[in-house]
Short mmCIF file of C-alpha atoms in Angstrom, two decimals:
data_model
loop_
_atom_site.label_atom_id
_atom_site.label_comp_id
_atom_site.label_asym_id
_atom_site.label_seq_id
_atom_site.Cartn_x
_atom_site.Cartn_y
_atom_site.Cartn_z
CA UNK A 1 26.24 -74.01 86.36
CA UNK A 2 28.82 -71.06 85.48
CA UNK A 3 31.02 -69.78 88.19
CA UNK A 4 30.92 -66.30 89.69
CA UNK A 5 34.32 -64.38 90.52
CA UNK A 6 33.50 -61.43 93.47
CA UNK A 7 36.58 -58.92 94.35
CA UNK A 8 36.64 -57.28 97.80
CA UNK A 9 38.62 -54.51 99.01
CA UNK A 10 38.18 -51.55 101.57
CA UNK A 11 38.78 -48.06 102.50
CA UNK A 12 39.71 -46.25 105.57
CA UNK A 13 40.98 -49.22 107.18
CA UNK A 14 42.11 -48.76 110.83
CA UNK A 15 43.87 -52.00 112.08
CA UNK A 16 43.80 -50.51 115.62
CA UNK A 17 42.04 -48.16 117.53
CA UNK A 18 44.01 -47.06 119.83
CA UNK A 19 44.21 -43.33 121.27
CA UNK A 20 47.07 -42.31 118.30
CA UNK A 21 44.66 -43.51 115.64
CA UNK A 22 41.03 -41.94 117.09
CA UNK A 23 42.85 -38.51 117.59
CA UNK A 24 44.57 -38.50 113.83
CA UNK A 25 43.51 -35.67 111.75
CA UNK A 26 42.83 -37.76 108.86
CA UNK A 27 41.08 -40.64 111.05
CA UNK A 28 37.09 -41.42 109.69
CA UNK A 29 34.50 -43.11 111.86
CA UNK A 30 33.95 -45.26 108.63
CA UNK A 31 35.12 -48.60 107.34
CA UNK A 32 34.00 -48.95 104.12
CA UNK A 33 34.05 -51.60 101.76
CA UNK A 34 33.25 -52.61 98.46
CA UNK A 35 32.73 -55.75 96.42
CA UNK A 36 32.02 -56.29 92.64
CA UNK A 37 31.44 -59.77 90.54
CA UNK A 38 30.35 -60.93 87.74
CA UNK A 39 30.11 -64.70 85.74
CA UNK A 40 32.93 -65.84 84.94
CA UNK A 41 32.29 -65.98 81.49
CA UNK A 42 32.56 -62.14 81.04
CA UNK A 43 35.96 -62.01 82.43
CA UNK A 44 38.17 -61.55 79.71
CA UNK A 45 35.88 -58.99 77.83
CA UNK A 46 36.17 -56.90 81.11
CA UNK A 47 39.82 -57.14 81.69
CA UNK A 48 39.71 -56.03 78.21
CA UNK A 49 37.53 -52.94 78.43
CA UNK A 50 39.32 -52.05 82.17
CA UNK A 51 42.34 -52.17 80.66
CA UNK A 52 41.64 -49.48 78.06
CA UNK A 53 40.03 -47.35 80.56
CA UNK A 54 43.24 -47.54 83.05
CA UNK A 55 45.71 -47.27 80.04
CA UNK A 56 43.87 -43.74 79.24
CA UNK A 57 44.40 -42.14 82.97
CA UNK A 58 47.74 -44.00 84.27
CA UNK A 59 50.60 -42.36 84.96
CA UNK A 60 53.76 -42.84 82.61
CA UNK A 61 55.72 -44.76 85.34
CA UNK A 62 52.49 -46.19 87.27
CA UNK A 63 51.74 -50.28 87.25
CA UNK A 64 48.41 -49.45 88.44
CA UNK A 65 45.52 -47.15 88.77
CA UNK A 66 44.34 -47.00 92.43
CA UNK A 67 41.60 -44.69 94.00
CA UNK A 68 44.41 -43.32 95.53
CA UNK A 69 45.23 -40.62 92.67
CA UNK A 70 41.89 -38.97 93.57
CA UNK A 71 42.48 -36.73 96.43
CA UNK A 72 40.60 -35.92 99.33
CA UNK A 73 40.62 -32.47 98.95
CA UNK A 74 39.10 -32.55 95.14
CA UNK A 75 35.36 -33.66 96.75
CA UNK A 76 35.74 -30.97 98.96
CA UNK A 77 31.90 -30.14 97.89
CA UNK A 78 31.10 -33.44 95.97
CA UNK A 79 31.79 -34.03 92.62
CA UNK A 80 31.41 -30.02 91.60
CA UNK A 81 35.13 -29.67 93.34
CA UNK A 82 36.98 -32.36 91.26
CA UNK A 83 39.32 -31.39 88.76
CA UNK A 84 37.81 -32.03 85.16
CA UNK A 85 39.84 -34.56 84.60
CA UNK A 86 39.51 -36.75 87.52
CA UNK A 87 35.37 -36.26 86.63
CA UNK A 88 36.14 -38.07 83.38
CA UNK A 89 38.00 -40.48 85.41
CA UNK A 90 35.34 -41.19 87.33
CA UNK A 91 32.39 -40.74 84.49
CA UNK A 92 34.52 -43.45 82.36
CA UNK A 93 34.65 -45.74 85.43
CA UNK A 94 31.37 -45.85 86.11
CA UNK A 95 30.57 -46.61 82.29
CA UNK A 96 32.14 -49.94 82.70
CA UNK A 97 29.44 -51.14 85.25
CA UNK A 98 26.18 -52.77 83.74
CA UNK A 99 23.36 -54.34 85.32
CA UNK A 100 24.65 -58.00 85.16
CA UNK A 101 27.63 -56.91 87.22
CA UNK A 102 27.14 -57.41 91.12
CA UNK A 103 28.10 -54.61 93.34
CA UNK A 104 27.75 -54.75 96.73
CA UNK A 105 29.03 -52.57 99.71
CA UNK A 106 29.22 -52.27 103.83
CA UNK A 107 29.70 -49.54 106.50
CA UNK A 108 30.45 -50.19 109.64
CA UNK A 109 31.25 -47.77 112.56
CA UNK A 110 34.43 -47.46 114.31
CA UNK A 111 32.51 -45.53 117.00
CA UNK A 112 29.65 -47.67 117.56
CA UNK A 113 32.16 -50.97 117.41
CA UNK A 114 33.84 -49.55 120.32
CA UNK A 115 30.73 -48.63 121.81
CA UNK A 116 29.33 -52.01 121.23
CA UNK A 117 32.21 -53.79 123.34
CA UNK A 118 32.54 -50.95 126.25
CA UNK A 119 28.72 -51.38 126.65
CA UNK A 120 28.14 -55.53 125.87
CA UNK A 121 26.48 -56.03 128.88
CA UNK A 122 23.35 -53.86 127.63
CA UNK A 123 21.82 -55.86 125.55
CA UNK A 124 18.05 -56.10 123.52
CA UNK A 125 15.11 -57.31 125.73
CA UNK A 126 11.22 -56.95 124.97
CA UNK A 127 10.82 -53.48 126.78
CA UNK A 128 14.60 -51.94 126.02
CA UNK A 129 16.65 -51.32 122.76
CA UNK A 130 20.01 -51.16 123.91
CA UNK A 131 20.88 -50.98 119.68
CA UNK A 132 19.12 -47.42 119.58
CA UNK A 133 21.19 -45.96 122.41
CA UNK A 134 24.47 -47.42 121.26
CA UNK A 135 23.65 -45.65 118.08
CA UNK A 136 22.63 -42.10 120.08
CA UNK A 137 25.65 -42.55 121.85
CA UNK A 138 27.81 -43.27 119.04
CA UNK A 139 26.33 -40.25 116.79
CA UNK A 140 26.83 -37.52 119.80
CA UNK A 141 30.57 -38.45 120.08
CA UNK A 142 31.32 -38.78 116.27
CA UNK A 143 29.26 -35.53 115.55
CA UNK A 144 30.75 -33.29 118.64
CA UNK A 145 34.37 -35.79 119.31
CA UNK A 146 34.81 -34.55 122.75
CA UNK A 147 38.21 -35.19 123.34
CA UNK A 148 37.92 -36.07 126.82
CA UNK A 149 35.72 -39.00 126.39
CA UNK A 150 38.00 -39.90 123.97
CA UNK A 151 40.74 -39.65 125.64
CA UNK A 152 39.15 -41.58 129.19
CA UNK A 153 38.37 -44.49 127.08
CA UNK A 154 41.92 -45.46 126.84
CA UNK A 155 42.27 -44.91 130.15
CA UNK A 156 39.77 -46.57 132.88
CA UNK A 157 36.36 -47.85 133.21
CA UNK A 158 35.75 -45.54 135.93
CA UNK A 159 37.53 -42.16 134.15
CA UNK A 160 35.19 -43.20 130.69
CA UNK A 161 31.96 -43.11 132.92
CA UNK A 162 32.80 -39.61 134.48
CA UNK A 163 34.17 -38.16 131.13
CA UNK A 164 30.92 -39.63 129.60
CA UNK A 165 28.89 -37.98 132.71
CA UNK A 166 30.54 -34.59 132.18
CA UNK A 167 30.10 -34.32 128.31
CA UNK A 168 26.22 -35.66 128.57
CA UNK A 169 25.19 -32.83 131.18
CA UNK A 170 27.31 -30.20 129.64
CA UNK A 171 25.57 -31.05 126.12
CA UNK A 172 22.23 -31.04 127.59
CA UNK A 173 22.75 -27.38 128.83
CA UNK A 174 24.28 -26.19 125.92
CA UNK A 175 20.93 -27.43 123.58
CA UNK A 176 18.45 -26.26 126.51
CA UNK A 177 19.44 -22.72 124.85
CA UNK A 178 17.72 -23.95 121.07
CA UNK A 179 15.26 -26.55 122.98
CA UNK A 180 12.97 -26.21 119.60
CA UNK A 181 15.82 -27.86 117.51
CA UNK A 182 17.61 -29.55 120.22
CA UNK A 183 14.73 -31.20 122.68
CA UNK A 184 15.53 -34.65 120.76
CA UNK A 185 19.20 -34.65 121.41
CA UNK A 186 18.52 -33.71 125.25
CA UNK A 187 15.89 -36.50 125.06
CA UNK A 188 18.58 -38.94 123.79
CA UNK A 189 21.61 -37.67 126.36
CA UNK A 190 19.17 -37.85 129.24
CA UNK A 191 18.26 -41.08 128.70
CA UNK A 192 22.06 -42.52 127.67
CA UNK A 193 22.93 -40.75 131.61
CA UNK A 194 19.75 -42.67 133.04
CA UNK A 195 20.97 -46.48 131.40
CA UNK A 196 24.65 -46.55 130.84
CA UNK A 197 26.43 -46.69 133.74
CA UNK A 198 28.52 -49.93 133.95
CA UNK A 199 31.59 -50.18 131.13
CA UNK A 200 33.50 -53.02 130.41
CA UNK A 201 37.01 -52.76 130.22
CA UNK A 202 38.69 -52.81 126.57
CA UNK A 203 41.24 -54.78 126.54
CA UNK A 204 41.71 -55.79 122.94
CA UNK A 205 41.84 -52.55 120.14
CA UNK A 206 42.12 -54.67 116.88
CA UNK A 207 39.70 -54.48 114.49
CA UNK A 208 37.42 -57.33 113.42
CA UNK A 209 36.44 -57.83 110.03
CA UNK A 210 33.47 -60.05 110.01
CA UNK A 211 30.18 -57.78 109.63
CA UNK A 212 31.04 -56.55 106.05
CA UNK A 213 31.77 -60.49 104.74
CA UNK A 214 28.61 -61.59 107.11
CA UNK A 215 26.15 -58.84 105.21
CA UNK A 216 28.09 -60.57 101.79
CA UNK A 217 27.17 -63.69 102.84
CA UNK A 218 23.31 -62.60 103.29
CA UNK A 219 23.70 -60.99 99.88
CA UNK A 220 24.57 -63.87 98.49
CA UNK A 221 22.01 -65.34 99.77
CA UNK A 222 19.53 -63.70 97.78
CA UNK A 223 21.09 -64.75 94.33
CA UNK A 224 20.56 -68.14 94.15
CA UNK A 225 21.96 -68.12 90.86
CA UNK A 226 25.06 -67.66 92.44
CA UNK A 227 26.11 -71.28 93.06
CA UNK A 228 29.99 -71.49 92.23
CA UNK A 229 32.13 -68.51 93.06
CA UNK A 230 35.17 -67.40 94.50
CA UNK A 231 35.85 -64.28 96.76
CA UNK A 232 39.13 -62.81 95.70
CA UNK A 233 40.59 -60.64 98.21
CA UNK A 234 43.04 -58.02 98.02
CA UNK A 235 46.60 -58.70 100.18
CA UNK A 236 45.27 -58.38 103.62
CA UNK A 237 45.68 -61.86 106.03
CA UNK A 238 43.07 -60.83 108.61
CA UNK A 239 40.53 -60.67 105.88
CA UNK A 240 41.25 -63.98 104.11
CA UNK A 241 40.73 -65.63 107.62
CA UNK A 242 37.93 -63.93 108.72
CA UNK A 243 36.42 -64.71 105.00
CA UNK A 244 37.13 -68.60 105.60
CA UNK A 245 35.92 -68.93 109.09
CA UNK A 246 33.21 -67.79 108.36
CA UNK A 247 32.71 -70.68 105.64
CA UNK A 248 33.21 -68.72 102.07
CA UNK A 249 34.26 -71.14 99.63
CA UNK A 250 37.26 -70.97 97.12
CA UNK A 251 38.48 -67.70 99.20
CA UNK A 252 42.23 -66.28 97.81
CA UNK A 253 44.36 -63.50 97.83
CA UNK A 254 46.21 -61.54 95.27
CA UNK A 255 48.52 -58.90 94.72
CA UNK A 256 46.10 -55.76 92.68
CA UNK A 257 48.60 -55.21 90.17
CA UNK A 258 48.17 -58.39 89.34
CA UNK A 259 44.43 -58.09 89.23
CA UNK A 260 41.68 -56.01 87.63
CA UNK A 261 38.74 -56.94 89.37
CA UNK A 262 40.51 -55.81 92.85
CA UNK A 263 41.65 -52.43 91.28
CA UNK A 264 38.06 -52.36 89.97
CA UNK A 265 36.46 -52.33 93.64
CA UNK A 266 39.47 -50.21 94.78
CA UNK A 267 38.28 -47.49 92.99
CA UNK A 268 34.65 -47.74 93.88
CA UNK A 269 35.25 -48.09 97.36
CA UNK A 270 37.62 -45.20 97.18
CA UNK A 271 34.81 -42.96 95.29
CA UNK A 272 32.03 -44.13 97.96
CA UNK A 273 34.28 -43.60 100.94
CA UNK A 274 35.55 -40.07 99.46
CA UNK A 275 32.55 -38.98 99.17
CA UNK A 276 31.15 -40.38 102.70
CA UNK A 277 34.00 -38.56 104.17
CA UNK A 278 33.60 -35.18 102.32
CA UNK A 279 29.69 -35.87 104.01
CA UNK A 280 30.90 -36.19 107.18
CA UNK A 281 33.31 -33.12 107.41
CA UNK A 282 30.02 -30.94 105.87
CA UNK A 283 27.95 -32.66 109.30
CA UNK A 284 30.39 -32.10 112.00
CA UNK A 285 30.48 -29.18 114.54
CA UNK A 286 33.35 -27.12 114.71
CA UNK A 287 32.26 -25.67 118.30
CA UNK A 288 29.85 -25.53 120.58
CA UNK A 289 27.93 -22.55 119.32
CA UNK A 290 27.71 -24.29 115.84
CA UNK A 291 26.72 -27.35 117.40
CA UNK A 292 23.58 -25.85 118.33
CA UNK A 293 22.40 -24.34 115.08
CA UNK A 294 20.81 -26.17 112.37
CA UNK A 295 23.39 -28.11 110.15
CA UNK A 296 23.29 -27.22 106.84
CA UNK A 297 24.98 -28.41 103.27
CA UNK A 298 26.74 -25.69 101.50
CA UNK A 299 25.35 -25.09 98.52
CA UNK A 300 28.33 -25.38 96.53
CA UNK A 301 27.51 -28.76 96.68
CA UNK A 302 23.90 -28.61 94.21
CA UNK A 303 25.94 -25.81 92.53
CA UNK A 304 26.43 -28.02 89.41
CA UNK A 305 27.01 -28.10 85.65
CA UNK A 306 25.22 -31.16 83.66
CA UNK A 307 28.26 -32.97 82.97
CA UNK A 308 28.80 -32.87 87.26
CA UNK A 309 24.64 -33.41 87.72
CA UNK A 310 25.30 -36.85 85.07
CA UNK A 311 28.01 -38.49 87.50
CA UNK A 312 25.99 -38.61 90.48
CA UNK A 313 22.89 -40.30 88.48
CA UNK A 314 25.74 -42.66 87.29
CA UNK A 315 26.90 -43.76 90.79
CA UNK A 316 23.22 -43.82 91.56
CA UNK A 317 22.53 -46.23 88.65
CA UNK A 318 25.75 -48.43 89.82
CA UNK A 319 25.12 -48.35 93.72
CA UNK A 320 21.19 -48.14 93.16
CA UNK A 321 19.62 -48.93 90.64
CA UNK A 322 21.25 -52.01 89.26
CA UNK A 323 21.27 -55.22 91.08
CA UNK A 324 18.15 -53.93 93.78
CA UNK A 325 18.27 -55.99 96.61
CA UNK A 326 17.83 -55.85 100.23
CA UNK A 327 21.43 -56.94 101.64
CA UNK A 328 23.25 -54.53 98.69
CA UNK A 329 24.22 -52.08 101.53
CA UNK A 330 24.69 -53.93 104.97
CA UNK A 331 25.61 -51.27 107.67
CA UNK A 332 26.50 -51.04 111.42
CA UNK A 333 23.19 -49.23 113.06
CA UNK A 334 25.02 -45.65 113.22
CA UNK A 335 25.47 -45.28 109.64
CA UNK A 336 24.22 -41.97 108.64
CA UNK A 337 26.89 -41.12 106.20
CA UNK A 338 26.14 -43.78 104.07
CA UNK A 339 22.26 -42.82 104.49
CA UNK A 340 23.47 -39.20 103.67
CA UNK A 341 25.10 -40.02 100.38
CA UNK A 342 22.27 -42.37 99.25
CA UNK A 343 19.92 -39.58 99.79
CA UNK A 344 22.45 -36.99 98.14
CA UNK A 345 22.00 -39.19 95.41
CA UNK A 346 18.20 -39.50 95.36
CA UNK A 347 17.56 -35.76 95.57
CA UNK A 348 19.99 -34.91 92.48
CA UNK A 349 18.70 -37.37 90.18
CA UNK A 350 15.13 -35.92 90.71
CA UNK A 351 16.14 -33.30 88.53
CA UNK A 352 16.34 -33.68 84.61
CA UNK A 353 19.12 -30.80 84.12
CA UNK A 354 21.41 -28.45 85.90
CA UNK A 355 18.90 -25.58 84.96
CA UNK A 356 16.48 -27.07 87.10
CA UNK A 357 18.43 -27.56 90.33
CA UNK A 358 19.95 -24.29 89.64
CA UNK A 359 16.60 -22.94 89.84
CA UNK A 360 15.75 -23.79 93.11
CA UNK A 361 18.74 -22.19 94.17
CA UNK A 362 19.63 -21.77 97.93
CA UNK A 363 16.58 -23.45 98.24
CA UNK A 364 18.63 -26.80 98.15
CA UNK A 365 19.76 -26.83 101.24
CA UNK A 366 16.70 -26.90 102.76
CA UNK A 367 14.97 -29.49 100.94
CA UNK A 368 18.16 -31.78 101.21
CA UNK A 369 18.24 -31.35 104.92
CA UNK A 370 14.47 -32.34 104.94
CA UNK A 371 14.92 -35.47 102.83
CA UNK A 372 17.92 -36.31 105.15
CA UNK A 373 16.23 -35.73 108.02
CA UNK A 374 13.23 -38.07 106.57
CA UNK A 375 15.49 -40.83 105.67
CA UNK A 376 17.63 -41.15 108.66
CA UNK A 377 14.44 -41.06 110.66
CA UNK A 378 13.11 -44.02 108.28
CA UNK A 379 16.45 -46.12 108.88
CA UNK A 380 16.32 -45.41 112.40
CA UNK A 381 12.68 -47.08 112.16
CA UNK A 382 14.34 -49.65 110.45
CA UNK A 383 17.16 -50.45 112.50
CA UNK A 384 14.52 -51.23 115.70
CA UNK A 385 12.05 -52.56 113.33
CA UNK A 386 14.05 -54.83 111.21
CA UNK A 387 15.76 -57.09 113.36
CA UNK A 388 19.00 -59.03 111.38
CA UNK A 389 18.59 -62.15 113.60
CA UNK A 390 22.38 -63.06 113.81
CA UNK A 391 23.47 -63.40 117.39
CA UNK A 392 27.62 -62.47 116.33
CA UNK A 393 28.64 -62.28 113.11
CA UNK A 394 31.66 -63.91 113.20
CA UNK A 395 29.24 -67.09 113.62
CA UNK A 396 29.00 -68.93 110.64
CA UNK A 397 25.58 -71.55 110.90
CA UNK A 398 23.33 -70.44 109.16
CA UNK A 399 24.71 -67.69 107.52
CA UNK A 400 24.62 -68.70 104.01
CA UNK A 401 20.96 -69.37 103.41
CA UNK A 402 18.24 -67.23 102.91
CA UNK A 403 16.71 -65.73 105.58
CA UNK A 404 12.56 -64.71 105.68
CA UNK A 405 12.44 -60.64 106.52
CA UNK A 406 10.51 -60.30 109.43
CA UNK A 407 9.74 -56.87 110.87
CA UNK A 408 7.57 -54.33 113.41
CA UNK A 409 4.93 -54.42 110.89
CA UNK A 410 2.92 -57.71 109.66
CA UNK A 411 4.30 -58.98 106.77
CA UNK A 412 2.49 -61.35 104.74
CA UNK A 413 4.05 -64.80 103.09
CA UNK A 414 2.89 -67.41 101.28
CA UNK A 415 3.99 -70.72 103.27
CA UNK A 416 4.09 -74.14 101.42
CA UNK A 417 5.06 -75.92 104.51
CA UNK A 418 7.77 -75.94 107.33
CA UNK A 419 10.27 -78.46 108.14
CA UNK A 420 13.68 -78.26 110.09
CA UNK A 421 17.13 -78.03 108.24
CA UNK A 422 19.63 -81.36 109.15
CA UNK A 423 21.42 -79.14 111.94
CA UNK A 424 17.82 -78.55 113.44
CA UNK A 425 17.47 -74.70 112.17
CA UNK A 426 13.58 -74.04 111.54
CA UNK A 427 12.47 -73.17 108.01
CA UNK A 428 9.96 -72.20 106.22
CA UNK A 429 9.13 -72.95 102.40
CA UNK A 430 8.02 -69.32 101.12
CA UNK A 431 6.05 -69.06 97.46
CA UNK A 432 6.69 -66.27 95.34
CA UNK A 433 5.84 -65.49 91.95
CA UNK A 434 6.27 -69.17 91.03
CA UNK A 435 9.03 -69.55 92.79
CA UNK A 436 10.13 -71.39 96.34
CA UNK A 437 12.78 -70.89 98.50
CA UNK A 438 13.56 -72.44 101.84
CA UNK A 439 14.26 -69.45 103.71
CA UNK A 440 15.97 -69.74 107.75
CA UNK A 441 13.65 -68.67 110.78
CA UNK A 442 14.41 -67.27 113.71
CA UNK A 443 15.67 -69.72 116.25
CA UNK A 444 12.46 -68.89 118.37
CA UNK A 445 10.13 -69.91 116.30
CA UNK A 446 11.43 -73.30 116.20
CA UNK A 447 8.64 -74.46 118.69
CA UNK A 448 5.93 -72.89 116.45
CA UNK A 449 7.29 -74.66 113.28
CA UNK A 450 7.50 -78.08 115.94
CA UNK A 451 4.06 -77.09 117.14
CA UNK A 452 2.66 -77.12 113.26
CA UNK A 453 4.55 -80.27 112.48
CA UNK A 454 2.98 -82.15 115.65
CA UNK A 455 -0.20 -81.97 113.89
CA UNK A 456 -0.43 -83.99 110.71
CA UNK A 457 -4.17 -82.93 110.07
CA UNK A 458 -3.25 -79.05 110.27
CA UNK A 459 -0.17 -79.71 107.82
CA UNK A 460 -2.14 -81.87 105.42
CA UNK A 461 -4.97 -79.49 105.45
CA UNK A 462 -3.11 -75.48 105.58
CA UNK A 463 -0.42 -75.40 103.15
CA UNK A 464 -0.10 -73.66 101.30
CA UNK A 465 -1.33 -70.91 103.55
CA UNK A 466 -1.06 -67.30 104.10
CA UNK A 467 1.30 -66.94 107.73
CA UNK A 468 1.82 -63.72 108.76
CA UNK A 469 5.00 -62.70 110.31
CA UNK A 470 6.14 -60.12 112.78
CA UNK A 471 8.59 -58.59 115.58
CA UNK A 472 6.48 -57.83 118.00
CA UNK A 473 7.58 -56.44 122.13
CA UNK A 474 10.66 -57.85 121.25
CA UNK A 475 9.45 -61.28 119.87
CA UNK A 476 8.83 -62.66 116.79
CA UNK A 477 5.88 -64.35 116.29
CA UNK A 478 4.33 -65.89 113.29
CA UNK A 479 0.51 -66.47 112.91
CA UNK A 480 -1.93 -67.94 110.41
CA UNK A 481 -4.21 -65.86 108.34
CA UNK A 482 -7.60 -67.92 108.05
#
């Protein structure tokens, strides 16, 4: 079996998040990361071609060639704004990726993390999704950052809840005055004022760094060619120990001057999060009147030449195209940056040219703001109908084996049998295409999977059978299809 080598790093990395680093002018809801692998076999011939590519941008007295040379102020509108030479940075870059190289990347939200531990005590049940407010709540203060709130949650309990109270009402007057494009945001505030009213007290403001490695470790999960690797991380010590609690094998650290493949995912992560930032300075409102008119792109953004039209289909064919798999992009709930920029790069890659996007003209806006507004609506769908079953990711059971997608809707599986893992996890043997795979179930259907066991007739005479699955009320459930 050849051996798989898988480089991590990250962008906009806040270690704390403490009042100094919220209010920062440069601070961004995001963390970002990046990961990119390959066999092992192919390392040398990339080295090779990476260090031809870095040679022809560094700097005379550089050792290295970090994302850090592209500036934030160059995707000011996208790619149009860079200067020409940092596009044929970037084009050259992305020229090195092929679709036998792994790429995989994470967002998670600063916002909603803090959100997530003021809140804990609201949790998922059958007739509430606490997720979906979490994510309201987290959107209103990352989109409008009322300063108060902000500033009460470092505070008290008691000061968060009536800074919260205040900012709610206040918003819900301010978008009764444009109810036709507002009446979902007053829906969502009213609603946030009706449930939250209990706050835990935050008492620790370090970071964790668990969901982006527990979304690798489902990614991984889905290769199961990917028997031997290592996960080499750049020089950060929280990282390396979150990466080994939470079981990665052959997990080490280096120095990125010392190592391509970490300067290699350096500078995607830097492009993504760039870009994902530029995104999220074109979303926010810059008062209260503009926060209740309908936020638009600029269209210096689709105003584009071929050359600038060809790097986002590139990035799309490296972030999209290659490598399609479910777990590529793992992502905290409130997300929509990372939903913006995927869509960004869907809608400019439906055109063939420059001429043709040019020719729709101011038009862009408009259709981009539709397809955003359809695509955050679908992940929204998503994120209550496509539960990840993982009670805290810095667990580690279970988290390495493939897991059977179960969702709102009835999905359909060919089951060769059950049986229960040696730690007493159900499972379920799942056909496909010639193939099987033992994939985990969720810990509540381990008296279905007992249940069929029980009954030697039913097992002898079902499999292979067609089961179908389903979160249902809050519940999965799992039934046979006779």
């Amino acid at each position: 079996m050849p051996n798989y080598v898988f480089y991590y790093d990250e962008s906009q990395h806040s270690r704390l998040l403490n009042f100094k680093t919220v209010i920062a002018d440069e601070f961004y809801d995001g963390f970002v990361v990046a990961i990119v692998g390959w066999d092992e076999r192919r390392e040398r011939d990339l080295a090779a071609k990476y260090s031809v590519f870095e040679n022809k941008y560094l700097s005379p007295n550089a050792k290295e060639l970090k994302s850090t040379v592209l500036k934030k102020s160059q995707f000011k509108y996208g790619f149009k704004t860079l200067s020409q030479n940092n596009a044929r940075l970037i084009s050259d870059f992305l020229d090195l990726f092929d679709e036998d190289i792994y790429v995989y990347c994470a967002f998670s939200s600063k916002a909603e993390w803090l959100i997530d531990k003021l809140f804990s005590q609201y949790q998922n049940s059958p007739r509430f999704n606490a997720d979906s407010l979490k994510y309201s709540l987290a959107k209103l203060l990352v989109q409008y950052r009322p300063t108060k709130v902000v500033e009460s949650l470092y505070r008290s309990t008691d000061d968060l809840i009536t800074a919260l109270r205040v900012f709610l009402r206040n918003r819900i007057e301010l978008d009764k005055t444009n109810l036709e494009l507002k009446h979902t945001e007053i829906a969502q505030c009213q609603l946030i004022l009706k449930v939250f009213d209990c706050v835990e007290p935050l008492e620790n403001y370090e970071w964790e760094y668990y969901s982006p490695l527990s979304g690798f470790a489902l990614y991984l999960s889905e290769h199961n060619e990917v028997d031997s690797y290592t996960l080499t991380i750049d020089r950060e010590e929280n990282t390396r120990a979150a990466a080994e609690r939470l079981g990665f094998d052959g997990v080490c650290q280096a120095d990125s001057t010392e190592c391509f493949g970490i300067r290699m995912s350096d500078m995607l992560v830097g492009i993504v999060a760039k870009l994902m930032k530029a995104i999220r300075n074109e979303q926010t409102y810059q008062s209260q009147e503009d926060g209740l008119q309908k936020k638009l792109f600029d269209n210096e953004w689709f105003n584009l030449n071929d050359e600038r039209l060809a790097l986002y289909k590139k990035l799309r064919r490296v972030l999209i195209q290659y490598d399609q798999c479910w777990y590529k992009f793992y992502a905290s709930g409130y997300s929509d940056d990372l939903v913006v920029l995927l869509s960004l790069l869907n809608y400019l890659s439906s055109f063939e040219n420059a001429s043709q996007l040019r020719e729709v003209g101011e038009n862009n806006t408009e259709h981009f703001n539709s397809l955003c507004c359809e695509s955050l609506s679908e992940h929204f769908h998503v994120m209550n109908d496509d539960p990840i079953w993982v009670s805290n990711s810095s667990d580690s059971s279970n988290l390495f084996r493939p897991r059977l997608r179960i969702t709102g809707q009835p999905r359909t599986y060919t089951v060769q049998g059950v049986m229960f893992a040696e730690d007493g996890a159900p499972m379920a043997v799942i056909s496909d295409n010639g193939h099987e795979t033992a994939c985990l179930l969720p810990a509540s259907l381990a008296k279905w999977a007992k249940d069929v066991l029980s009954c030697a007739a039913l097992t002898d005479s079902f499999f292979p059978a067609k089961v179908a699955f389903q979160y249902y009320e809050g519940q999965f459930r799992a039934d046979f299809l006779l």
